[in-house]
Short mmCIF file of C-alpha atoms and ligand atoms in Angstrom, two decimals:
data_model
loop_
_atom_site.label_atom_id
_atom_site.label_comp_id
_atom_site.label_asym_id
_atom_site.label_seq_id
_atom_site.Cartn_x
_atom_site.Cartn_y
_atom_site.Cartn_z
CA UNK A 114 -38.48 -6.47 -18.63
CA UNK A 115 -36.69 -8.99 -16.44
CA UNK A 116 -33.04 -9.90 -16.74
CA UNK A 117 -32.13 -13.51 -16.30
CA UNK A 118 -28.83 -14.68 -14.79
CA UNK A 119 -27.47 -18.18 -14.87
CA UNK A 120 -25.12 -18.74 -11.92
CA UNK A 121 -22.51 -21.49 -11.60
CA UNK A 122 -21.09 -22.72 -8.35
CA UNK A 123 -17.97 -24.80 -8.18
CA UNK A 124 -16.53 -26.55 -5.21
CA UNK A 125 -19.86 -26.78 -3.44
CA UNK A 126 -20.89 -29.48 -5.83
CA UNK A 127 -18.11 -31.70 -4.41
CA UNK A 128 -19.45 -31.61 -0.90
CA UNK A 129 -21.40 -34.89 -0.88
CA UNK A 130 -23.90 -35.15 1.96
CA UNK A 131 -23.50 -31.50 2.90
CA UNK A 132 -24.20 -30.29 -0.57
CA UNK A 133 -27.71 -29.09 0.21
CA UNK A 134 -26.50 -27.11 3.20
CA UNK A 135 -23.89 -25.33 1.08
CA UNK A 136 -26.32 -24.63 -1.74
CA UNK A 137 -29.01 -23.29 0.61
CA UNK A 138 -26.41 -21.10 2.28
CA UNK A 139 -25.23 -19.68 -1.03
CA UNK A 140 -28.80 -18.94 -2.07
CA UNK A 141 -29.46 -17.27 1.28
CA UNK A 142 -26.28 -15.18 0.99
CA UNK A 143 -27.22 -13.90 -2.46
CA UNK A 144 -30.79 -13.21 -1.31
CA UNK A 145 -29.67 -11.34 1.79
CA UNK A 146 -27.35 -9.13 -0.19
CA UNK A 147 -30.09 -8.32 -2.67
CA UNK A 148 -32.87 -8.04 -0.12
CA UNK A 149 -33.84 -4.57 -1.28
CA UNK A 150 -34.49 -5.81 -4.80
CA UNK A 151 -37.35 -7.98 -6.08
CA UNK A 152 -35.23 -10.91 -7.27
CA UNK A 153 -36.19 -14.55 -7.47
CA UNK A 154 -33.67 -17.38 -7.26
CA UNK A 155 -34.36 -20.94 -8.33
CA UNK A 156 -32.07 -23.84 -7.54
CA UNK A 157 -31.47 -26.34 -10.35
CA UNK A 158 -28.85 -29.10 -10.60
CA UNK A 159 -25.47 -27.37 -10.89
CA UNK A 160 -27.03 -23.94 -11.45
CA UNK A 161 -28.96 -21.11 -9.86
CA UNK A 162 -31.32 -19.08 -11.97
CA UNK A 163 -31.82 -15.50 -10.85
CA UNK A 164 -34.44 -13.19 -12.28
CA UNK A 165 -34.41 -9.45 -11.58
CA UNK A 166 -36.03 -6.38 -13.14
CA UNK A 167 -33.73 -4.93 -15.78
CA UNK A 168 -33.02 -1.71 -13.87
CA UNK A 169 -31.28 -3.68 -11.08
CA UNK A 170 -28.98 -5.55 -13.43
CA UNK A 171 -25.86 -3.67 -12.33
CA UNK A 172 -26.54 -4.20 -8.62
CA UNK A 173 -27.05 -7.91 -9.24
CA UNK A 174 -23.82 -8.10 -11.24
CA UNK A 175 -21.84 -6.38 -8.47
CA UNK A 176 -23.27 -8.74 -5.91
CA UNK A 177 -22.50 -11.86 -7.93
CA UNK A 178 -18.94 -10.65 -8.56
CA UNK A 179 -18.32 -10.51 -4.81
CA UNK A 180 -20.26 -13.48 -3.43
CA UNK A 181 -18.04 -16.39 -2.38
CA UNK A 182 -19.16 -19.76 -3.70
CA UNK A 183 -19.97 -18.44 -7.18
CA UNK A 184 -17.47 -19.50 -9.84
CA UNK A 185 -19.11 -17.78 -12.79
CA UNK A 186 -22.31 -16.25 -14.07
CA UNK A 187 -23.87 -15.05 -17.27
CA UNK A 188 -26.70 -12.88 -18.34
CA UNK A 189 -28.74 -15.40 -20.30
CA UNK A 190 -31.80 -15.62 -22.50
CA UNK A 191 -34.37 -18.15 -21.37
CA UNK A 192 -36.66 -19.38 -24.15
CA UNK A 193 -39.00 -22.26 -24.93
CA UNK A 194 -37.33 -25.49 -26.03
CA UNK A 195 -38.50 -24.86 -29.54
CA UNK A 196 -36.16 -24.45 -32.50
CA UNK A 197 -37.79 -21.22 -33.64
CA UNK A 198 -37.19 -19.52 -30.27
CA UNK A 199 -33.72 -20.96 -29.83
CA UNK A 200 -32.75 -19.70 -33.27
CA UNK A 201 -34.03 -16.17 -32.57
CA UNK A 202 -32.18 -16.05 -29.23
CA UNK A 203 -28.96 -17.33 -30.83
CA UNK A 204 -29.18 -14.60 -33.47
CA UNK A 205 -29.83 -11.93 -30.85
CA UNK A 206 -26.82 -12.99 -28.72
CA UNK A 207 -24.54 -13.24 -31.76
CA UNK A 208 -25.59 -9.77 -32.90
CA UNK A 209 -24.82 -8.45 -29.43
CA UNK A 210 -21.38 -10.12 -29.31
CA UNK A 211 -20.46 -8.74 -32.73
CA UNK A 212 -21.62 -5.25 -31.76
CA UNK A 213 -19.50 -5.43 -28.61
CA UNK A 214 -16.48 -6.28 -30.79
CA UNK A 215 -15.92 -9.70 -29.21
CA UNK A 216 -14.58 -11.11 -32.49
CA UNK A 217 -15.86 -13.07 -35.47
CA UNK A 218 -14.42 -16.50 -34.58
CA UNK A 219 -16.83 -18.46 -32.44
CA UNK A 220 -17.98 -21.88 -31.41
CA UNK A 221 -21.19 -23.30 -30.03
CA UNK A 222 -21.15 -25.33 -26.80
CA UNK A 223 -24.26 -27.30 -26.02
CA UNK A 224 -25.23 -29.01 -22.77
CA UNK A 225 -28.36 -31.08 -23.20
CA UNK A 226 -29.71 -32.51 -19.95
CA UNK A 227 -33.15 -33.01 -21.48
CA UNK A 228 -32.57 -36.15 -23.52
CA UNK A 229 -36.03 -35.88 -25.10
CA UNK A 230 -35.08 -32.76 -27.01
CA UNK A 231 -35.35 -33.76 -30.71
CA UNK A 232 -31.81 -32.70 -31.68
CA UNK A 233 -28.68 -34.16 -30.15
CA UNK A 234 -25.94 -31.70 -29.19
CA UNK A 235 -23.94 -32.15 -32.36
CA UNK A 236 -27.01 -31.86 -34.58
CA UNK A 237 -28.18 -28.71 -32.83
CA UNK A 238 -24.72 -27.10 -33.00
CA UNK A 239 -24.45 -27.81 -36.75
CA UNK A 240 -27.92 -26.49 -37.48
CA UNK A 241 -27.47 -23.29 -35.49
CA UNK A 242 -23.95 -22.80 -36.85
CA UNK A 243 -25.31 -22.83 -40.39
CA UNK A 244 -28.11 -20.42 -39.53
CA UNK A 245 -25.75 -17.99 -37.81
CA UNK A 246 -23.20 -18.02 -40.61
CA UNK A 247 -25.93 -17.31 -43.14
CA UNK A 248 -27.21 -14.44 -40.98
CA UNK A 249 -23.70 -13.08 -40.23
CA UNK A 250 -21.39 -14.01 -43.15
CA UNK A 251 -18.30 -12.61 -41.34
CA UNK A 252 -18.50 -15.40 -38.73
CA UNK A 253 -16.17 -18.39 -38.79
CA UNK A 254 -16.14 -21.42 -36.51
CA UNK A 255 -13.04 -22.54 -34.65
CA UNK A 256 -13.59 -25.11 -31.93
CA UNK A 257 -10.10 -24.89 -30.41
CA UNK A 258 -9.42 -21.13 -30.40
CA UNK A 259 -12.70 -19.22 -30.58
CA UNK A 260 -12.93 -15.51 -29.71
CA UNK A 261 -16.15 -16.29 -27.88
CA UNK A 262 -18.54 -19.14 -27.20
CA UNK A 263 -22.28 -19.32 -27.68
CA UNK A 264 -23.41 -21.52 -24.78
CA UNK A 265 -26.71 -23.32 -24.98
CA UNK A 266 -28.16 -25.39 -22.17
CA UNK A 267 -31.22 -27.47 -22.88
CA UNK A 268 -32.82 -28.13 -19.51
CA UNK A 269 -36.40 -27.35 -18.34
CA UNK A 270 -36.18 -24.55 -20.92
CA UNK A 271 -33.43 -23.46 -23.31
CA UNK A 272 -30.82 -21.09 -21.86
CA UNK A 273 -28.45 -19.22 -24.16
CA UNK A 274 -25.56 -16.93 -23.28
CA UNK A 275 -22.39 -15.52 -24.76
CA UNK A 276 -20.38 -13.64 -22.16
CA UNK A 277 -19.47 -15.36 -18.94
CA UNK A 278 -18.09 -13.44 -15.95
CA UNK A 279 -15.91 -14.98 -13.27
CA UNK A 280 -17.16 -15.06 -9.70
CA UNK A 281 -14.76 -15.02 -6.75
CA UNK A 282 -14.97 -18.82 -6.16
CA UNK A 283 -14.49 -20.28 -2.70
CA UNK A 284 -17.28 -21.39 -0.37
CA UNK A 285 -20.31 -19.44 0.85
CA UNK A 286 -19.65 -17.23 3.88
CA UNK A 287 -21.10 -18.75 7.07
CA UNK A 288 -20.90 -22.39 6.02
CA UNK A 289 -17.71 -22.92 8.07
CA UNK A 290 -18.51 -21.16 11.36
CA UNK A 291 -17.12 -17.86 12.60
CA UNK A 292 -13.59 -16.51 12.97
CA UNK A 293 -12.31 -13.51 14.89
CA UNK A 294 -10.07 -11.46 12.60
CA UNK A 295 -7.34 -9.44 14.31
CA UNK A 296 -7.57 -6.42 12.06
CA UNK A 297 -4.90 -3.74 12.29
CA UNK A 298 -4.72 -0.86 9.85
CA UNK A 299 -2.04 -2.56 7.73
CA UNK A 300 -2.07 -4.24 4.35
CA UNK A 301 -2.00 -7.83 5.54
CA UNK A 302 -4.84 -8.44 7.97
CA UNK A 303 -7.71 -7.34 5.64
CA UNK A 304 -6.35 -9.76 3.02
CA UNK A 305 -6.17 -12.52 5.65
CA UNK A 306 -9.83 -11.89 6.53
CA UNK A 307 -10.83 -11.94 2.87
CA UNK A 308 -9.08 -15.26 2.28
CA UNK A 309 -10.63 -16.98 5.30
CA UNK A 310 -14.12 -15.68 4.44
CA UNK A 311 -13.50 -17.19 1.02
CA UNK A 312 -13.18 -20.57 2.75
CA UNK A 313 -16.62 -20.11 4.27
CA UNK A 314 -15.98 -18.38 7.60
CA UNK A 315 -18.19 -15.61 8.91
CA UNK A 316 -15.96 -12.88 10.26
CA UNK A 317 -16.02 -10.61 13.29
CA UNK A 318 -13.16 -8.11 13.16
CA UNK A 319 -11.26 -7.08 16.27
CA UNK A 320 -9.11 -3.97 16.53
CA UNK A 321 -6.92 -3.09 19.52
CA UNK A 322 -7.04 0.66 19.92
CA UNK A 323 -4.42 2.52 21.96
CA UNK A 324 -5.47 6.17 22.33
CA UNK A 325 -3.90 8.70 22.56
CA UNK A 326 -0.85 6.87 21.17
CA UNK A 327 -2.84 5.83 18.14
CA UNK A 328 -5.10 8.54 16.81
CA UNK A 329 -8.77 8.34 15.96
CA UNK A 330 -7.64 8.43 12.34
CA UNK A 331 -6.30 4.88 12.73
CA UNK A 332 -9.62 3.80 14.22
CA UNK A 333 -11.45 5.41 11.28
CA UNK A 334 -9.09 3.61 8.93
CA UNK A 335 -9.92 0.24 10.50
CA UNK A 336 -13.65 1.05 10.34
CA UNK A 337 -13.19 1.91 6.68
CA UNK A 338 -11.32 -1.36 6.03
CA UNK A 339 -14.10 -3.34 7.70
CA UNK A 340 -16.63 -1.56 5.54
CA UNK A 341 -14.60 -2.39 2.43
CA UNK A 342 -14.47 -6.05 3.50
CA UNK A 343 -18.24 -6.03 3.91
CA UNK A 344 -18.51 -6.04 0.13
CA UNK A 345 -17.42 -9.69 0.33
CA UNK A 346 -18.34 -10.55 3.91
CA UNK A 347 -21.97 -9.71 4.63
CA UNK A 348 -22.82 -8.75 8.22
CA UNK A 349 -19.20 -8.29 9.28
CA UNK A 350 -18.99 -6.46 12.60
CA UNK A 351 -16.05 -4.69 14.20
CA UNK A 352 -15.12 -4.84 17.85
CA UNK A 353 -12.84 -2.11 19.13
CA UNK A 354 -10.85 -3.16 22.19
CA UNK A 355 -9.44 -0.46 24.52
CA UNK A 356 -5.80 -1.52 24.69
CA UNK A 357 -4.09 1.52 26.25
CA UNK A 358 -3.85 0.29 29.85
CA UNK A 359 -2.46 -3.08 28.79
CA UNK A 360 0.01 -1.47 26.44
CA UNK A 361 1.18 1.01 29.10
CA UNK A 362 1.60 -1.76 31.67
CA UNK A 363 3.80 -3.70 29.26
CA UNK A 364 5.76 -0.59 28.32
CA UNK A 365 6.40 0.33 31.95
CA UNK A 366 7.20 -3.07 33.42
CA UNK A 367 8.67 -5.22 30.65
CA UNK A 368 12.16 -5.37 29.19
CA UNK A 369 12.29 -3.13 26.16
CA UNK A 370 13.18 -5.88 23.67
CA UNK A 371 10.20 -7.97 24.82
CA UNK A 372 7.54 -5.27 24.47
CA UNK A 373 6.20 -6.15 21.00
CA UNK A 374 5.99 -9.87 21.71
CA UNK A 375 4.23 -9.33 25.03
CA UNK A 376 1.72 -6.97 23.37
CA UNK A 377 1.00 -9.54 20.67
CA UNK A 378 0.57 -12.26 23.30
CA UNK A 379 -1.83 -10.02 25.24
CA UNK A 380 -3.82 -9.43 22.04
CA UNK A 381 -4.07 -13.18 21.48
CA UNK A 382 -5.25 -13.74 25.03
CA UNK A 383 -7.88 -10.97 24.91
CA UNK A 384 -9.06 -12.20 21.49
CA UNK A 385 -9.48 -15.71 22.91
CA UNK A 386 -11.53 -14.32 25.82
CA UNK A 387 -13.81 -12.42 23.41
CA UNK A 388 -14.14 -15.29 20.91
CA UNK A 389 -16.40 -17.37 23.18
CA UNK A 390 -18.95 -14.55 23.59
CA UNK A 391 -18.98 -13.99 19.85
CA UNK A 392 -19.40 -17.68 18.95
CA UNK A 393 -16.08 -17.65 17.11
CA UNK A 394 -14.20 -20.94 16.84
CA UNK A 395 -10.89 -19.60 15.58
CA UNK A 396 -8.67 -16.54 15.34
CA UNK A 397 -7.28 -15.10 12.11
CA UNK A 398 -4.17 -12.94 11.76
CA UNK A 399 -2.24 -11.41 8.88
CA UNK A 400 1.02 -12.88 10.12
CA UNK A 401 3.59 -13.72 7.49
CA UNK A 402 6.71 -15.75 8.22
CA UNK A 403 9.85 -13.63 8.74
CA UNK A 404 8.15 -10.36 7.74
CA UNK A 405 9.08 -8.72 11.07
CA UNK A 406 10.73 -9.85 14.33
CA UNK A 407 7.40 -10.80 15.88
CA UNK A 408 6.70 -13.17 12.99
CA UNK A 409 9.58 -15.63 13.21
CA UNK A 410 8.81 -19.27 14.07
CA UNK A 411 9.93 -18.72 17.68
CA UNK A 412 7.95 -15.48 18.06
CA UNK A 413 4.80 -17.00 16.58
CA UNK A 414 5.17 -20.02 18.89
CA UNK A 415 5.18 -17.71 21.90
CA UNK A 416 2.42 -15.28 20.87
CA UNK A 417 0.24 -18.10 19.52
CA UNK A 418 0.52 -20.00 22.80
CA UNK A 419 -1.96 -17.53 24.34
CA UNK A 420 -4.67 -18.52 21.88
CA UNK A 421 -6.43 -21.68 22.98
CA UNK A 422 -8.38 -21.70 19.71
CA UNK A 423 -6.86 -22.55 16.33
CA UNK A 424 -5.14 -19.54 14.77
CA UNK A 425 -5.45 -19.30 10.99
CA UNK A 426 -2.64 -17.37 9.29
CA UNK A 427 -3.53 -17.65 5.60
CA UNK A 428 -0.68 -15.33 4.53
CA UNK A 429 2.08 -17.23 6.29
CA UNK A 430 3.81 -18.32 3.06
CA UNK A 431 2.97 -15.40 0.79
CA UNK A 432 5.41 -12.89 -0.69
CA UNK A 433 4.59 -9.28 0.08
CA UNK A 434 3.87 -8.53 -3.58
CA UNK A 435 1.34 -11.36 -3.65
CA UNK A 436 -0.42 -9.87 -0.62
CA UNK A 437 -0.37 -6.39 -2.18
CA UNK A 438 -1.83 -7.82 -5.38
CA UNK A 439 -4.86 -9.22 -3.52
CA UNK A 440 -5.20 -6.05 -1.41
CA UNK A 441 -5.46 -4.02 -4.62
CA UNK A 442 -7.95 -6.46 -6.14
CA UNK A 443 -10.29 -6.34 -3.17
CA UNK A 444 -9.98 -2.57 -2.79
CA UNK A 445 -8.35 -2.32 0.67
CA UNK A 446 -4.84 -1.34 -0.43
CA UNK A 447 -5.29 2.44 -0.72
CA UNK A 448 -6.84 2.63 2.74
CA UNK A 449 -4.18 0.36 4.26
CA UNK A 450 -1.31 2.56 3.08
CA UNK A 451 -2.72 5.78 4.59
CA UNK A 452 0.20 6.98 6.71
CA UNK A 453 -1.06 6.94 10.32
CA UNK A 454 1.36 5.26 12.72
CA UNK A 455 -0.14 2.39 14.73
CA UNK A 456 0.78 1.43 18.25
CA UNK A 457 3.05 -1.36 17.02
CA UNK A 458 5.37 1.17 15.42
CA UNK A 459 5.09 3.63 18.33
CA UNK A 460 5.94 1.08 21.00
CA UNK A 461 8.35 -0.99 18.91
CA UNK A 462 11.74 -1.51 20.58
CA UNK A 463 14.82 -0.57 18.52
CA UNK A 464 16.23 -4.14 18.87
CA UNK A 465 13.31 -6.59 19.17
CA UNK A 466 13.92 -10.27 19.93
CA UNK A 467 14.04 -12.41 16.83
CA UNK A 468 14.50 -15.82 18.47
CA UNK A 469 12.81 -15.42 21.86
CA UNK A 470 13.23 -18.14 24.46
CA UNK A 471 9.77 -19.62 24.98
CA UNK A 472 10.00 -20.33 28.74
CA UNK A 473 11.62 -16.98 29.48
CA UNK A 474 8.91 -15.12 27.57
CA UNK A 475 6.16 -17.05 29.36
CA UNK A 476 7.70 -16.06 32.70
CA UNK A 477 7.94 -12.41 31.58
CA UNK A 478 4.26 -12.46 30.64
CA UNK A 479 3.24 -14.00 33.98
CA UNK A 480 5.34 -11.46 35.89
CA UNK A 481 3.27 -8.61 34.48
CA UNK A 482 0.16 -9.96 36.24
CA UNK A 483 -2.07 -8.46 33.57
CA UNK A 484 -5.10 -10.72 33.99
CA UNK A 485 -7.40 -7.99 35.41
CA UNK A 486 -6.30 -5.57 32.68
CA UNK A 487 -6.96 -8.13 29.97
CA UNK A 488 -10.38 -8.93 31.39
CA UNK A 489 -11.21 -5.23 31.61
CA UNK A 490 -10.18 -4.72 27.97
CA UNK A 491 -12.21 -7.74 26.82
CA UNK A 492 -15.23 -6.52 28.78
CA UNK A 493 -15.17 -2.99 27.39
CA UNK A 494 -15.13 -3.58 23.67
CA UNK A 495 -17.11 -1.23 21.49
CA UNK A 496 -19.23 -2.76 18.73
CA UNK A 497 -19.47 -1.15 15.29
CA UNK A 498 -22.02 -2.67 12.92
CA UNK A 499 -22.47 -2.20 9.21
CA UNK A 500 -25.73 -2.43 7.34
CA UNK A 501 -26.01 -3.58 3.77
CA UNK A 502 -27.02 -0.07 2.70
CA UNK A 503 -23.77 1.38 4.12
CA UNK A 504 -21.76 -1.02 2.01
CA UNK A 505 -23.11 0.65 -1.11
CA UNK A 506 -24.66 -2.49 -2.54
P1 LIG B 1430 -0.89 -5.80 9.06
O1 LIG B 1430 -0.47 -5.34 7.69
O2 LIG B 1430 -2.03 -6.73 9.05
O3 LIG B 1430 -1.05 -4.67 10.05
P2 LIG B 1430 1.75 -6.15 9.85
O4 LIG B 1430 2.60 -6.64 8.79
O5 LIG B 1430 1.75 -4.71 10.19
O6 LIG B 1430 0.29 -6.68 9.59
P3 LIG B 1430 2.08 -6.72 12.63
O7 LIG B 1430 1.85 -5.31 12.93
O8 LIG B 1430 3.28 -7.39 13.20
O9 LIG B 1430 2.15 -7.04 11.10
O10 LIG B 1430 0.83 -7.55 13.09
C1 LIG B 1430 0.69 -8.93 12.86
C2 LIG B 1430 -0.78 -9.27 12.95
O11 LIG B 1430 -1.23 -9.01 14.29
C3 LIG B 1430 -1.64 -8.42 12.06
O12 LIG B 1430 -1.74 -8.94 10.76
C4 LIG B 1430 -2.97 -8.47 12.79
O13 LIG B 1430 -3.64 -9.67 12.50
C5 LIG B 1430 -2.53 -8.48 14.26
N1 LIG B 1430 -2.51 -7.11 14.80
C6 LIG B 1430 -1.45 -6.30 14.98
N2 LIG B 1430 -1.81 -5.13 15.53
C7 LIG B 1430 -3.14 -5.19 15.73
C8 LIG B 1430 -4.14 -4.29 16.25
N3 LIG B 1430 -3.83 -3.08 16.72
N4 LIG B 1430 -5.42 -4.72 16.29
C9 LIG B 1430 -5.76 -5.94 15.82
N5 LIG B 1430 -4.89 -6.81 15.31
C10 LIG B 1430 -3.59 -6.46 15.27
MG1 LIG B 1431 0.37 -3.83 11.37
#
């Protein structure tokens, strides 16, 4: 037997002229993620209908729970617009809700887009309410505080559902271009990538690797984080940039208190060089105001000045506990806290600059004459790709 899902999308419906583009993209994203399964998706005003063989129900659910652009979805019964069928479906859903212990106080919500249907919404709700209370005497109706709602939509057919699950919201990935995510092994940058993908960006992740000062375990950790993000961001790739020569040059030639800032600036510059080749129109970082010395207004002004593209810092105003909360929700937290030191901690000066002088820092950067090193790093990135199968979907 087939299972039928009714899918709701939110903000997309506000997008005026571009609406069709957003809707097609969302459909394509769901289809791509379920490409191994024989599902069909139909677009209707304000809704998608998805049909899949029953045995794939759980895979479909998992996909819908993690596809940006979806605000909610329900497993629904689709029946003929005939009272006899509607009544049988309503009884079946009510029985199911009672068996699941959802409560005995309910209400019926009806959306009737087919104005030719012989009952109006109120009439249909009253009739079905009476039938259900006769069938299940323990039921009571409360329109303001129900335990659950029996939803009925009268459209091309009648659609009935009880439970509704929340989707992640946002906009479909790939409707807003591509961003290059500077992904370290920490807690913040995976969350930053998640939030920007939720606004419709495709993501390519970029990790600056500094062997032997950072171990292969850190690299594995970043690969693992990218894989975890791929649950939400289909086709995310990871670029690994060899950063050792740049880092050593800075360490050897720069003033100790400037080392972290110069490394960050070099990362921004290399990322900007790579962005063009990867068709990325912006950079994304996990920076968070005042979290560390390199994230004060003055520090961010300096490091950001090496990115010609816009830099999105979605976490800039978050509290750490808010970031941790999202990291736990999206499943990256436990990987992020694995205790492998990264190069930032290894090369961090004991007294970093908190309010760097912009002109002085620019001169320090120029004095290092790192251009060939930066170009070499940008040109020698290693690409790691993830297939849908690897993501466990
Ligand atoms: P995170 O938790 O994301 O590692 P953090 O709090 O440790 O952030 P920093 O180490 O100062 O902060 O890094 C600030 C941002 O710079 C990171 O969020 C990330 O976007 C970028 N970044 C830092 N180190 C690297 C790296 N090795 N590779 C890629 N991006 C990096
Ligand atoms: Mg970090």
